[in-house]
Short mmCIF file of C-alpha atoms in Angstrom, two decimals:
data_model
loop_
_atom_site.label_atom_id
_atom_site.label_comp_id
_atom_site.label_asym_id
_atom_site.label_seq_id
_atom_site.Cartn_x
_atom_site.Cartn_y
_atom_site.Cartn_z
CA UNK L 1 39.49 -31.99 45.42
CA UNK L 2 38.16 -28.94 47.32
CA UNK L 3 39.84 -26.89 45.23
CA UNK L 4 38.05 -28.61 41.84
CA UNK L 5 34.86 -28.40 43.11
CA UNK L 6 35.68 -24.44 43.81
CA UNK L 7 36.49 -23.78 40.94
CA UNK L 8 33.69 -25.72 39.24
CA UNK L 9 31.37 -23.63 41.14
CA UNK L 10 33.22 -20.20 40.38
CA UNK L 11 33.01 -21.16 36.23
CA UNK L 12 29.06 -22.05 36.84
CA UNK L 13 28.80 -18.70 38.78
CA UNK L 14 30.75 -16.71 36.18
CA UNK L 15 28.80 -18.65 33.30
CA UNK L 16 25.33 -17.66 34.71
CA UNK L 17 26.34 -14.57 35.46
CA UNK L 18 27.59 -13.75 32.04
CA UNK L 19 24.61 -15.46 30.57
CA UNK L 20 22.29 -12.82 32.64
CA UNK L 21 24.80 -9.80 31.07
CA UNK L 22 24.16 -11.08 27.49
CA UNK L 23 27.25 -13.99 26.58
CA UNK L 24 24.86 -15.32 24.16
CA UNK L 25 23.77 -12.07 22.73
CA UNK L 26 24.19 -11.93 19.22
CA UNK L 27 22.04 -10.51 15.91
CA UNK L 28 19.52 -11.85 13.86
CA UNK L 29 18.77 -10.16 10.52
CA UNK L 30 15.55 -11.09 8.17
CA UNK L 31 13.29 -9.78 5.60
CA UNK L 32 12.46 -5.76 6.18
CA UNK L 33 8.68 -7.12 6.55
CA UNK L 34 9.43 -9.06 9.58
CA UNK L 35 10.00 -5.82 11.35
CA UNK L 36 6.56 -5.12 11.24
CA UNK L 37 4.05 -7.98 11.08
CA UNK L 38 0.44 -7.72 10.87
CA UNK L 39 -1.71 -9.81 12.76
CA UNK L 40 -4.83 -9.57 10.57
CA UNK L 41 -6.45 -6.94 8.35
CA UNK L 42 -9.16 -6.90 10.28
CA UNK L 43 -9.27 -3.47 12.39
CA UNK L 44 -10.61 -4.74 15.33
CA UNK L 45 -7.88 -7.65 15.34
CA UNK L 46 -4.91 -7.35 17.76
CA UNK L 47 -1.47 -8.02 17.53
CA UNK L 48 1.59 -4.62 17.00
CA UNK L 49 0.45 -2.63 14.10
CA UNK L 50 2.69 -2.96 11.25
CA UNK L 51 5.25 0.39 10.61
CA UNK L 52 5.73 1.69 7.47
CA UNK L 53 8.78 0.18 5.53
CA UNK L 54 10.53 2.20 3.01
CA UNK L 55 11.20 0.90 -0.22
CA UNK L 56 14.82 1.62 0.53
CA UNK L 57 14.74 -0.94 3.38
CA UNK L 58 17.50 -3.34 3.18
CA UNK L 59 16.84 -5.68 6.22
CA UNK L 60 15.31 -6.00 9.50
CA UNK L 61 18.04 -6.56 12.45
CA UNK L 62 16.96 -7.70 16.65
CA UNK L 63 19.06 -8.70 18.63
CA UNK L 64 18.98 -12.52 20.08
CA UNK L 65 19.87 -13.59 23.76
CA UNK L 66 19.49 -10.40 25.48
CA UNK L 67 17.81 -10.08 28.94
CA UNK L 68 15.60 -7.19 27.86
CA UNK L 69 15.97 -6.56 23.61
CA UNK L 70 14.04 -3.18 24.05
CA UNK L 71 16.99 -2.01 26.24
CA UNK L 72 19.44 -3.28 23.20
CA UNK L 73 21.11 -0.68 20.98
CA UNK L 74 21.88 -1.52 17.36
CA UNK L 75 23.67 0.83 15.65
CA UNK L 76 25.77 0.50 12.29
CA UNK L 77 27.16 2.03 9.15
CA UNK L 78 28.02 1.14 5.94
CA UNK L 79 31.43 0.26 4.36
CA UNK L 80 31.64 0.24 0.48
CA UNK L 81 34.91 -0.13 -2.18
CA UNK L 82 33.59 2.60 -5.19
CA UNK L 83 35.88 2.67 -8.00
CA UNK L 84 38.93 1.16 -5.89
CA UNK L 85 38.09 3.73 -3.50
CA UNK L 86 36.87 2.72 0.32
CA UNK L 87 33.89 4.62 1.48
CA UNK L 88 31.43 4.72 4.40
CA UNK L 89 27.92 5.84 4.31
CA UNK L 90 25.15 6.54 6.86
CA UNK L 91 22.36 4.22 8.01
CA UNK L 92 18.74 4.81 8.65
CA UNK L 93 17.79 2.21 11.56
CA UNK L 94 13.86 3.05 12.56
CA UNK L 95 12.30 1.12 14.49
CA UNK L 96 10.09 -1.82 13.57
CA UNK L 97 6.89 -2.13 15.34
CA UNK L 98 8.11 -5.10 18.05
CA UNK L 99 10.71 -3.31 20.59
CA UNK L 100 14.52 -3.90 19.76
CA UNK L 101 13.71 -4.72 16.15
CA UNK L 102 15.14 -2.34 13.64
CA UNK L 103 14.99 -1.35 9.75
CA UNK L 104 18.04 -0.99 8.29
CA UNK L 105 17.64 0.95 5.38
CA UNK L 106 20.40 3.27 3.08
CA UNK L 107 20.55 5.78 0.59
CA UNK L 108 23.70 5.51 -1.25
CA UNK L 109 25.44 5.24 -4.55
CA UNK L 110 24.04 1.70 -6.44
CA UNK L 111 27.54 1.58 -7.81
CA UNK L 112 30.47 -0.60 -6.05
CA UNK L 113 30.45 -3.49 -3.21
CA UNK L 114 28.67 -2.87 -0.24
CA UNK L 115 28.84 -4.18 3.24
CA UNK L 116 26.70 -3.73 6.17
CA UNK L 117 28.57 -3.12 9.50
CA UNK L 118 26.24 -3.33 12.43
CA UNK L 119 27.38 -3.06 16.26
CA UNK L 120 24.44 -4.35 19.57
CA UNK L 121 25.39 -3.83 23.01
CA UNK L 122 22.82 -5.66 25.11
CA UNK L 123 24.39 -4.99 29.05
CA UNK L 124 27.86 -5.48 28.73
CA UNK L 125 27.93 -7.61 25.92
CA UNK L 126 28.33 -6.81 22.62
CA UNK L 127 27.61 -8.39 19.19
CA UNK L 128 28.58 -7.80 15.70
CA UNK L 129 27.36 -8.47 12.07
CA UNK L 130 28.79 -8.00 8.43
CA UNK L 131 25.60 -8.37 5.99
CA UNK L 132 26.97 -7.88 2.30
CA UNK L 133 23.86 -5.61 0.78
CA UNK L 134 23.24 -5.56 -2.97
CA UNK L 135 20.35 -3.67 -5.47
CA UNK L 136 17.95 -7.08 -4.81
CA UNK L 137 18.70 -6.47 -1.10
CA UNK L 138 20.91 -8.27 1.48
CA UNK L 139 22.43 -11.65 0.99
CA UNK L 140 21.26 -13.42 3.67
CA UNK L 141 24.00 -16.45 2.84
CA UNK L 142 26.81 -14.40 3.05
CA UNK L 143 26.26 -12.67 6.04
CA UNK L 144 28.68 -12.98 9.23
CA UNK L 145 27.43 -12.94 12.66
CA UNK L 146 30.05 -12.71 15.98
CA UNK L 147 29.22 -12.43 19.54
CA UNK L 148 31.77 -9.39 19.83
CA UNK L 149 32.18 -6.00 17.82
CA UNK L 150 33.57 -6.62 13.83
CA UNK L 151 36.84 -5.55 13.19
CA UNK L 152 38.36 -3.07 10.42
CA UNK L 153 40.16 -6.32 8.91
CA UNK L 154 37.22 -8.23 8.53
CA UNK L 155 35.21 -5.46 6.96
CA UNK L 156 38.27 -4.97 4.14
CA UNK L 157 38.59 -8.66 3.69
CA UNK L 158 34.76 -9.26 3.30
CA UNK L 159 34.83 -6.17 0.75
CA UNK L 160 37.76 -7.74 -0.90
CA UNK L 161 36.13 -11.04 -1.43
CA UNK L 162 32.72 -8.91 -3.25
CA UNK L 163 35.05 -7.48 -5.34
CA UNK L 164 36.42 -10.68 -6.38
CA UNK L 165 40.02 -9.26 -5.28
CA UNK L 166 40.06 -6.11 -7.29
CA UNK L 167 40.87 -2.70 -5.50
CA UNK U 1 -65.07 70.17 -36.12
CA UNK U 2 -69.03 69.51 -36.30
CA UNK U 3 -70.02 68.78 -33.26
CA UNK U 4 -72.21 66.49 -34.07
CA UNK U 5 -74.32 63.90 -32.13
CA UNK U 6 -74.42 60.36 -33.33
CA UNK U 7 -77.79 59.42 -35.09
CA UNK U 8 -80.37 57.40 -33.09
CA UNK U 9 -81.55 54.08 -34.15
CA UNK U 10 -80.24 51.72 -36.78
CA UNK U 11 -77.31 52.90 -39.23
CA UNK U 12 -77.22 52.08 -42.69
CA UNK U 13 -74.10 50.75 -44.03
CA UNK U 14 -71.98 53.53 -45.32
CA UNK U 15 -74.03 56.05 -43.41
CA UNK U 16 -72.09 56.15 -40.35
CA UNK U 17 -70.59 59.86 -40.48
CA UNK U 18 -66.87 60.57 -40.01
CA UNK U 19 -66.04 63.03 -36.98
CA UNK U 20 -62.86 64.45 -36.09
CA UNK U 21 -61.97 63.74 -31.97
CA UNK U 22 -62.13 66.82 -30.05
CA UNK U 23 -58.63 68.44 -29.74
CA UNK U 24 -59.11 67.85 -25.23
CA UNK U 25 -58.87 64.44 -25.81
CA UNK U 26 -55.47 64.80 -27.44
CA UNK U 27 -54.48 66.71 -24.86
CA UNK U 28 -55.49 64.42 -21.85
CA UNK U 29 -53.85 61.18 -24.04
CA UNK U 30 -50.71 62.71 -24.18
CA UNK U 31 -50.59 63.98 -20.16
CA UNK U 32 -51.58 60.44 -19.31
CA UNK U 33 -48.27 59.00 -21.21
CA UNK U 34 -46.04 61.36 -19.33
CA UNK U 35 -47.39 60.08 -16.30
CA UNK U 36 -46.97 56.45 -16.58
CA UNK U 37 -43.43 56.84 -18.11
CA UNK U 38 -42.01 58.77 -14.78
CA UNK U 39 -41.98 56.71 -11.97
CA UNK U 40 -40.44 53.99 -14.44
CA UNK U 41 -37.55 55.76 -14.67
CA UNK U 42 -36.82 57.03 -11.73
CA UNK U 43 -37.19 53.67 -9.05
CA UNK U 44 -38.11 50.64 -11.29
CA UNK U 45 -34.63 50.12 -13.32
CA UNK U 46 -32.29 50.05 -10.60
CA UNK U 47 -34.52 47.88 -8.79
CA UNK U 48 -34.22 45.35 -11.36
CA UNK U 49 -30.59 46.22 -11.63
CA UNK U 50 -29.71 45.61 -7.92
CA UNK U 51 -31.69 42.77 -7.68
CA UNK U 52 -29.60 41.20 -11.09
CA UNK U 53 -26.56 42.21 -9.50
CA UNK U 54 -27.64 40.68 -5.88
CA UNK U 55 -28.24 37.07 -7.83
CA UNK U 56 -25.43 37.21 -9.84
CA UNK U 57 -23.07 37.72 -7.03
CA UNK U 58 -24.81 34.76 -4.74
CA UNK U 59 -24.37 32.40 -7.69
CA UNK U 60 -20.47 33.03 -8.18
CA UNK U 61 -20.01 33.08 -4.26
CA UNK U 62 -21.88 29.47 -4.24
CA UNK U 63 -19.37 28.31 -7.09
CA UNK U 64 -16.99 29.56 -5.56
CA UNK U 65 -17.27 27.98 -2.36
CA UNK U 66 -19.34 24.69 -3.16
CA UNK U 67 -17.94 21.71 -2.20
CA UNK U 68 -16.32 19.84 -5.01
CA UNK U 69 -16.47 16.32 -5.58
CA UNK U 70 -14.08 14.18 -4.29
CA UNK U 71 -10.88 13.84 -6.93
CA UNK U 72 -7.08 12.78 -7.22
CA UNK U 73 -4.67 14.23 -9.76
CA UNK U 74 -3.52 12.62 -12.75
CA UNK U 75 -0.52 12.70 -14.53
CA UNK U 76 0.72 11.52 -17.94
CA UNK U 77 3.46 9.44 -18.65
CA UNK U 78 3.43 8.12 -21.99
CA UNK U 79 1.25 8.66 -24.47
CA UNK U 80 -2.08 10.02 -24.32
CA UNK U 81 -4.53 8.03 -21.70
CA UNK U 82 -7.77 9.19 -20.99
CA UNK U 83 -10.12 9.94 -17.93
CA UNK U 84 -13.60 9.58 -18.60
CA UNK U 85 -14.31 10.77 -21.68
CA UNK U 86 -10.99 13.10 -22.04
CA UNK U 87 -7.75 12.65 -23.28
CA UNK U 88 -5.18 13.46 -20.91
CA UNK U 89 -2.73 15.77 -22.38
CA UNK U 90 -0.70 17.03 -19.26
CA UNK U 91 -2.08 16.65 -16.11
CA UNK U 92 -5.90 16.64 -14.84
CA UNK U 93 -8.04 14.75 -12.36
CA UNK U 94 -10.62 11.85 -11.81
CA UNK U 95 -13.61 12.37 -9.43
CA UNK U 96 -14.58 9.77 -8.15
CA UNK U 97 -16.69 7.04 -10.54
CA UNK U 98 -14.67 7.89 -13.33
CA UNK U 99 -12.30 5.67 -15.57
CA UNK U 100 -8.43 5.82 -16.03
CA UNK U 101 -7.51 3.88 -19.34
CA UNK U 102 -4.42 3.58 -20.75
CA UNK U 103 -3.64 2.19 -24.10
CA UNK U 104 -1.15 0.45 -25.68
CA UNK U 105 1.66 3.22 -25.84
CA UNK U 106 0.18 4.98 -22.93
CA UNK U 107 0.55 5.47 -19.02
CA UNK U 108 -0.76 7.67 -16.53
CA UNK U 109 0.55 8.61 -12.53
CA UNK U 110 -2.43 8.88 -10.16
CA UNK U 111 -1.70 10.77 -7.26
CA UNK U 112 -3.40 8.88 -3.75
CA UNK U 113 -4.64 11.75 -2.19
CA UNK U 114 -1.58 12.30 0.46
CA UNK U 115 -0.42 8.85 0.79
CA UNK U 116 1.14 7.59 -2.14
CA UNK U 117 0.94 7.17 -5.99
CA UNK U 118 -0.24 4.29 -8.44
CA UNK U 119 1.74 3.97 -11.64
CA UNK U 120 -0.99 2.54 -14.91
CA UNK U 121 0.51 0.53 -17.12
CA UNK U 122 -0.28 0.39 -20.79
CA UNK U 123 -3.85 -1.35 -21.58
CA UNK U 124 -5.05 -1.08 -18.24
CA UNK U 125 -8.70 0.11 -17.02
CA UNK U 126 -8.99 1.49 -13.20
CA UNK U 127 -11.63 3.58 -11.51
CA UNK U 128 -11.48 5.79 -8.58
CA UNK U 129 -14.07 4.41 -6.48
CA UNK U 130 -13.71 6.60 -3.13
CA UNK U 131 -11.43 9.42 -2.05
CA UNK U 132 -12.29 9.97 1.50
CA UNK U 133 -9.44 10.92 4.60
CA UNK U 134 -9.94 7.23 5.96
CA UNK U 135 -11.13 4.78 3.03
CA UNK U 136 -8.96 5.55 -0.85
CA UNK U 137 -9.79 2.96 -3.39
CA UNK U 138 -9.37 1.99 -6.53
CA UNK U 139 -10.92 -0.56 -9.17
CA UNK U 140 -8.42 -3.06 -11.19
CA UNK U 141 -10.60 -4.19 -14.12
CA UNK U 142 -8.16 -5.05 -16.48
CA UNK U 143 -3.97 -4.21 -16.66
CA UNK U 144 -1.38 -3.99 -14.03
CA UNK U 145 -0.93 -1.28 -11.54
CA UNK U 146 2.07 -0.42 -9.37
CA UNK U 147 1.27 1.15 -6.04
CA UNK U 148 3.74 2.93 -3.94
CA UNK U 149 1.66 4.07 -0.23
CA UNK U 150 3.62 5.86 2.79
CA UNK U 151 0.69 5.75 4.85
CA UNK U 152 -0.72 3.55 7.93
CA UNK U 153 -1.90 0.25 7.19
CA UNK U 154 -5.79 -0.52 5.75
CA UNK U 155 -5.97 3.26 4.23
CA UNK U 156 -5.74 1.94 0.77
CA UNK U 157 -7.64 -1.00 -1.14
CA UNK U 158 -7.41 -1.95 -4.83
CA UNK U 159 -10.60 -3.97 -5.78
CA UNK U 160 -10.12 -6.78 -8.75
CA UNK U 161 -12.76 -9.46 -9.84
CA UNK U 162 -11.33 -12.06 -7.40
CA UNK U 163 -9.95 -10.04 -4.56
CA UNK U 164 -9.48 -6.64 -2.29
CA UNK U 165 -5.82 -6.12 -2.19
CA UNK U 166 -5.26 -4.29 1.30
CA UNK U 167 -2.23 -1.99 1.87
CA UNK U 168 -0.02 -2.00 5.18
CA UNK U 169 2.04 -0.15 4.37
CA UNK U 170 3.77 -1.50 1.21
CA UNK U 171 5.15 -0.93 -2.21
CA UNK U 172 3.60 -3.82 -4.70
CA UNK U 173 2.49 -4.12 -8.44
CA UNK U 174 -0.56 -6.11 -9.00
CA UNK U 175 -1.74 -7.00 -12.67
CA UNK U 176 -5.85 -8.43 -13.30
CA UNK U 177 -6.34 -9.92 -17.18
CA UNK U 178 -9.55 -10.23 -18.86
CA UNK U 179 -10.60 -13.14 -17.12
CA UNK U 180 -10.77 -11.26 -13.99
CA UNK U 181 -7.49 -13.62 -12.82
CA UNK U 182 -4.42 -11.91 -11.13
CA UNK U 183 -0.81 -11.83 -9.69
CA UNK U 184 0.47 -9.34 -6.90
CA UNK U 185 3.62 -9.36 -6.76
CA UNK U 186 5.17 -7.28 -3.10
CA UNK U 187 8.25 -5.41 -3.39
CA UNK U 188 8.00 -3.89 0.39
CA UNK U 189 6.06 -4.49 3.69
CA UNK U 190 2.93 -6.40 3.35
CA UNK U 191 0.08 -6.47 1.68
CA UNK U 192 -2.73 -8.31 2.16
CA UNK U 193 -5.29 -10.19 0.19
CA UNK U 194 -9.09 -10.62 1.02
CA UNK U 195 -11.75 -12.17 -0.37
CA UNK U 196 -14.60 -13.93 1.38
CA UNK U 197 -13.44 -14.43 4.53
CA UNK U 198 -9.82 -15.42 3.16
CA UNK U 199 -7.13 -14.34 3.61
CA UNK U 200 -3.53 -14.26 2.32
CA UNK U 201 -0.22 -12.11 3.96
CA UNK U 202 2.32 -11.45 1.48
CA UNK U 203 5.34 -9.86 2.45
CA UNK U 204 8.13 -8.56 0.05
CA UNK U 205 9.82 -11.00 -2.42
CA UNK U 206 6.65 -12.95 -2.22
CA UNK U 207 3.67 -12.62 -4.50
CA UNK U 208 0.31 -14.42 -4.97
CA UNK U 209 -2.16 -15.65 -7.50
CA UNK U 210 -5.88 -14.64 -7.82
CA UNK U 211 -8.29 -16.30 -9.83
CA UNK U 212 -12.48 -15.22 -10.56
CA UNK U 213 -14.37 -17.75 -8.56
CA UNK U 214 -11.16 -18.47 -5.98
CA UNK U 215 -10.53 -15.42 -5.10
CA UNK U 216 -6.78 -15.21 -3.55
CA UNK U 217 -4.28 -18.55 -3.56
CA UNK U 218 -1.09 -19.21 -1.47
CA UNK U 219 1.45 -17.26 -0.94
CA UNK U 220 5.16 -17.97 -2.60
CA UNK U 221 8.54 -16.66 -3.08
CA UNK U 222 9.23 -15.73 -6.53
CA UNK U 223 12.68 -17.71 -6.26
CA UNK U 224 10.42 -21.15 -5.33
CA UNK U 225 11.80 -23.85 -8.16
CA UNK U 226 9.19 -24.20 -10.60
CA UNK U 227 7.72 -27.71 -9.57
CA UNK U 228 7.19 -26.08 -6.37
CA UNK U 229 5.09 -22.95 -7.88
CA UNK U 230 3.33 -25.23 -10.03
CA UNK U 231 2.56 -27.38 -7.74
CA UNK U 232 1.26 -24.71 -5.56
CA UNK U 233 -1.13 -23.54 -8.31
CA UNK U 234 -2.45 -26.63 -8.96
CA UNK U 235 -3.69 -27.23 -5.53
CA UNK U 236 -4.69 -23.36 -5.41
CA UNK U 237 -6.72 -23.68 -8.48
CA UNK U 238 -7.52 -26.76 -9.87
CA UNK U 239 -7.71 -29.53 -7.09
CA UNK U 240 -4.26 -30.60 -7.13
CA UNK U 241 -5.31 -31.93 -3.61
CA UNK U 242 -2.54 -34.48 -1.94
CA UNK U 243 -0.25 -35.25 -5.20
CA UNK U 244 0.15 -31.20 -5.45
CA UNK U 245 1.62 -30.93 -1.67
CA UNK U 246 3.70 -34.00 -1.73
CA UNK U 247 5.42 -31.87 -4.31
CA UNK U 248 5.33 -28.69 -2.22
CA UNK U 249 6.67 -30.14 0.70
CA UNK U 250 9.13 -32.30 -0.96
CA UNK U 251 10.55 -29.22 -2.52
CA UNK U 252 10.02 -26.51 0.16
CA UNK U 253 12.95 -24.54 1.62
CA UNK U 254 13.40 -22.68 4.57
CA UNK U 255 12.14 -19.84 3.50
CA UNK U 256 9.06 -21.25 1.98
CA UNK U 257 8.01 -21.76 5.42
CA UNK U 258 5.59 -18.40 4.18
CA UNK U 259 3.57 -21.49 2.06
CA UNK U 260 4.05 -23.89 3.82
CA UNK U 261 2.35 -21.75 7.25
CA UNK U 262 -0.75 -20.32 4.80
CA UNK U 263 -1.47 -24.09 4.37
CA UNK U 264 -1.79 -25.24 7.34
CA UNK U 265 -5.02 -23.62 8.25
CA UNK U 266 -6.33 -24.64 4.02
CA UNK U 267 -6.07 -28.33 4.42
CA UNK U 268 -7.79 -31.38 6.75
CA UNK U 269 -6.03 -32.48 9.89
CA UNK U 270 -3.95 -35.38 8.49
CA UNK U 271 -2.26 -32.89 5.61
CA UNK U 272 -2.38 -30.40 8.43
CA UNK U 273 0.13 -33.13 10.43
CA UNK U 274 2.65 -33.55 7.35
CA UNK U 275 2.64 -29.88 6.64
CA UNK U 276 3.54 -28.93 9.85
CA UNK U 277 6.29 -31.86 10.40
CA UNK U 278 8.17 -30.80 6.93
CA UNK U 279 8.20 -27.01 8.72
CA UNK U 280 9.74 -28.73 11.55
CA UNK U 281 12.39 -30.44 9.51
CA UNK U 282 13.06 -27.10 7.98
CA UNK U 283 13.02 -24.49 11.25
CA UNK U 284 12.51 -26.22 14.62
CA UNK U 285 9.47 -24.67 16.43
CA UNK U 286 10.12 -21.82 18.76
CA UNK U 287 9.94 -21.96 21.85
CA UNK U 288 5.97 -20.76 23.03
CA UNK U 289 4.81 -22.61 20.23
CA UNK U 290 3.11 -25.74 20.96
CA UNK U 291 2.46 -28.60 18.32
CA UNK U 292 -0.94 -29.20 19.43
CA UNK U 293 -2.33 -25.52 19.30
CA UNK U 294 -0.69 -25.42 16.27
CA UNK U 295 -2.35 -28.43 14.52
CA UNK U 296 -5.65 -26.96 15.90
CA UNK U 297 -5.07 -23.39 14.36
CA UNK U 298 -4.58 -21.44 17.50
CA UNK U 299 -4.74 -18.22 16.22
CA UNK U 300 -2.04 -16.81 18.94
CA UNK U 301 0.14 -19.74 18.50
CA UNK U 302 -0.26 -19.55 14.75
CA UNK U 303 0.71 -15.52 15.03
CA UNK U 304 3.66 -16.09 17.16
CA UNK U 305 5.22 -18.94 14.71
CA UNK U 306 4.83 -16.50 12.26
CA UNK U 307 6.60 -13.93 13.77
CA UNK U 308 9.72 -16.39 13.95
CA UNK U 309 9.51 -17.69 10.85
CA UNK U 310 9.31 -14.19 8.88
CA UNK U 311 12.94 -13.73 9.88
CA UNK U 312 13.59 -16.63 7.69
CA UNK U 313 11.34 -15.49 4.64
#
């Protein structure tokens, strides 16, 4: 019995603790604009001052569940099947106007199936998400979110699925 | 030569006698004409001369250097638009106060100062209204324009009949018929809509009606089901009143949450109530948003739901 209630109080420990390091810390992607909202368009209104968002922006990213999100770091690439062929490309992640949100944005061939590979650490936890991208932008339905980095499989089976099997 | 005296007292016509001038005076006409033509040549002319040359030179140095007015450059796309009264062949310039049109067949590239470019479309009408480092703007009277700006928010404004449309920091195209009725439709960031003391936010994939006499409507995703944008225009414009938002909330997603939010403060307290319980049903309210503040239009509270729900739109 002493030994239950031990333990109970070792998982509730090793929960909170956890919880404090980021065990719920996943991603949350939106609409480029909600990077940068503006309060009002009056100047002498307050609120962050929107950022500039490229026409080339495919998504805002922040991370959710994380002690301190301006601490977070979000980085990513992104994984593509051109022609049969599997490619990566760089990202552009700038910095929204709220701290720990991010642009994701990408110059890159329009041609072929495109996935979005993006890795947070917030502490010692880690997150993960696959967003498939497109010309009209990212498909917010289709997108995968995992409270751990994504692996190499996933991002060939997601790209597999785009391109309705064909390689 | 006689020299003779002239007659005294009254001379009878034909009388008077002809005498021949004494050959002195010749002599002292002809001394005084060598005189006077001297001192013309030798200081006069190049008095005049530097003093042409002195005013000619100030008057090319004040063209020169005079401030010109204020002007953007203009390119040609298609056809042959004008500016003012002349056709555009290449490339040129509008000063401020001066017309852009475009014709049928034609379009024209106006350069925004440093911050961006607006692309005319055919059978459009704009004028450059002010070109200054803080303040660019442009007049919409008839056509559709699409604006691409790189710069800081509230730097550039497009006036039409029923609204301002504000820049922060967007790429949008925005189209004014000859009613003086619109659409802006945002294709990146924000960009806002003023008229009045109204105000609608429209982020990208979102666009928004104008109409004379209105001035800006609600919001809306272009991918809203058509009840729902028709709805939506008919309370915007022509009194739909409760039948129009049963509609709109009945067929509201999640992401129409961007309406759904610009409602809330354009309706009484009881729509107000049912508006805000269908945005409920859709996205639960954060957490630092509180009901209450939010049926009273707390302007924080209303700013922070909106900054959770815009990862949604």
């Amino acid at each position: 019995m002493e030994m239950v209630r031990t333990m109970k109080y070792v998982s509730l420990l090793l929960a909170l603790s956890l919880s404090a390091l980021g065990a719920d810390f996943m991603l949350a992607i939106g609409n480029p604009a909600a990077a940068s909202i503006p309060s009002t368009v009056s100047p002498t209104g307050g609120g962050p001052v929107p950022t500039k968002v490229s026409k080339d922006a495919l998504f805002a990213v922040r991370p959710e569940g994380c002690a301190n999100p301006a601490n977070a770091r979000i980085t990513g690439t992104a994984e593509g099947l051109v022609d049969g062929t599997r490619q990566s490309a760089a990202l552009r992640l700038l910095p929204g106007s709220i701290p720990g949100v991010y642009v994701v944005s990408r110059e890159g061939p329009p041609q072929g199936v495109w996935v979005v590979k993006l890795t947070g650490v917030c502490g010692g936890a880690k997150a993960g998400a696959l967003v498939p991208v497109a010309r009209g932008g990212f498909q917010r339905e289709s997108a995968k979110f995992y409270p751990r980095p994504i692996t190499e499989a996933e991002v060939e089976a997601t790209l597999k699925s785009l391109s309705g099997g064909a390689r | 030569m006689r020299d003779d005296k002239p007659p005294l007292g009254p001379i009878e016509s034909g009388q008077l006698p002809l005498v021949k001038a004494p050959d002195s005076i010749w002599s002292s006409i002809l001394a005084s004409l060598d005189e006077d033509r001297a001192p013309v040549r030798r200081g006069t002319h190049w008095w005049v001369l530097a003093a042409a040359f002195s005013l000619a030179s100030a008057v090319v140095l004040w063209l020169t250097i005079r401030p010109k007015p204020p002007s953007w450059e203009v390119s040609r796309l298609d056809g042959a638009p004008s500016v003012g009264s002349r056709r555009l062949t290449d490339s040129g310039r509008i000063a401020v106060g001066e017309w852009l049109q475009t014709d049928a067949s034609s379009r024209a590239r106006i350069g925004i100062g440093e911050i961006g470019s607006v692309e005319v479309e055919p059978n459009s009408r704009v004028r450059l209204l002010a070109a200054k480092p803080n303040e660019h703007r442009l007049a919409l009277d008839r056509g559709e324009i699409s604006a691409v700006v790189t710069a800081p928010p509230r730097l550039f404004f497009v006036d039409t009949p029923a609204s301002t449309a504000v820049d922060l920091g967007c790429a949008y195209k925005m189209k004014t018929d000859e009613s003086g009725s619109g659409l802006l439709s945002v294709t990146a960031g924000w960009v806002a809509l003023e008229w009045k003391g109204r105000e609608s936010l429209v982020p990208a994939g979102a666009s928004c009606r104008t109409r004379q006499g209105d001035g800006p409507g609600t919001p809306y995703f272009a991918d809203a089901s058509e009840a729902f944008r028709d709805a939506l225009a008919a309370f915007d414009f022509q009194k739909g009143g409760s039948d129009s938002l049963r509609v709109v909330r009945g067929e509201a997603r999640v992401r129409d949450t961007l309406t759904l939010w610009h409602l809330l403060s354009r309706v009484g307290r009881d729509e107000r109530v049912r508006l805000l319980d269908r945005m409920v049903e859709l996205m639960p309210l954060p957490q630092g948003v509180s009901r209450e503040k939010a049926l009273d239009l707390d302007a924080d509270t209303l700013g922070r739901w909106r900054q959770e729900l815009a990862w949604k739109w």
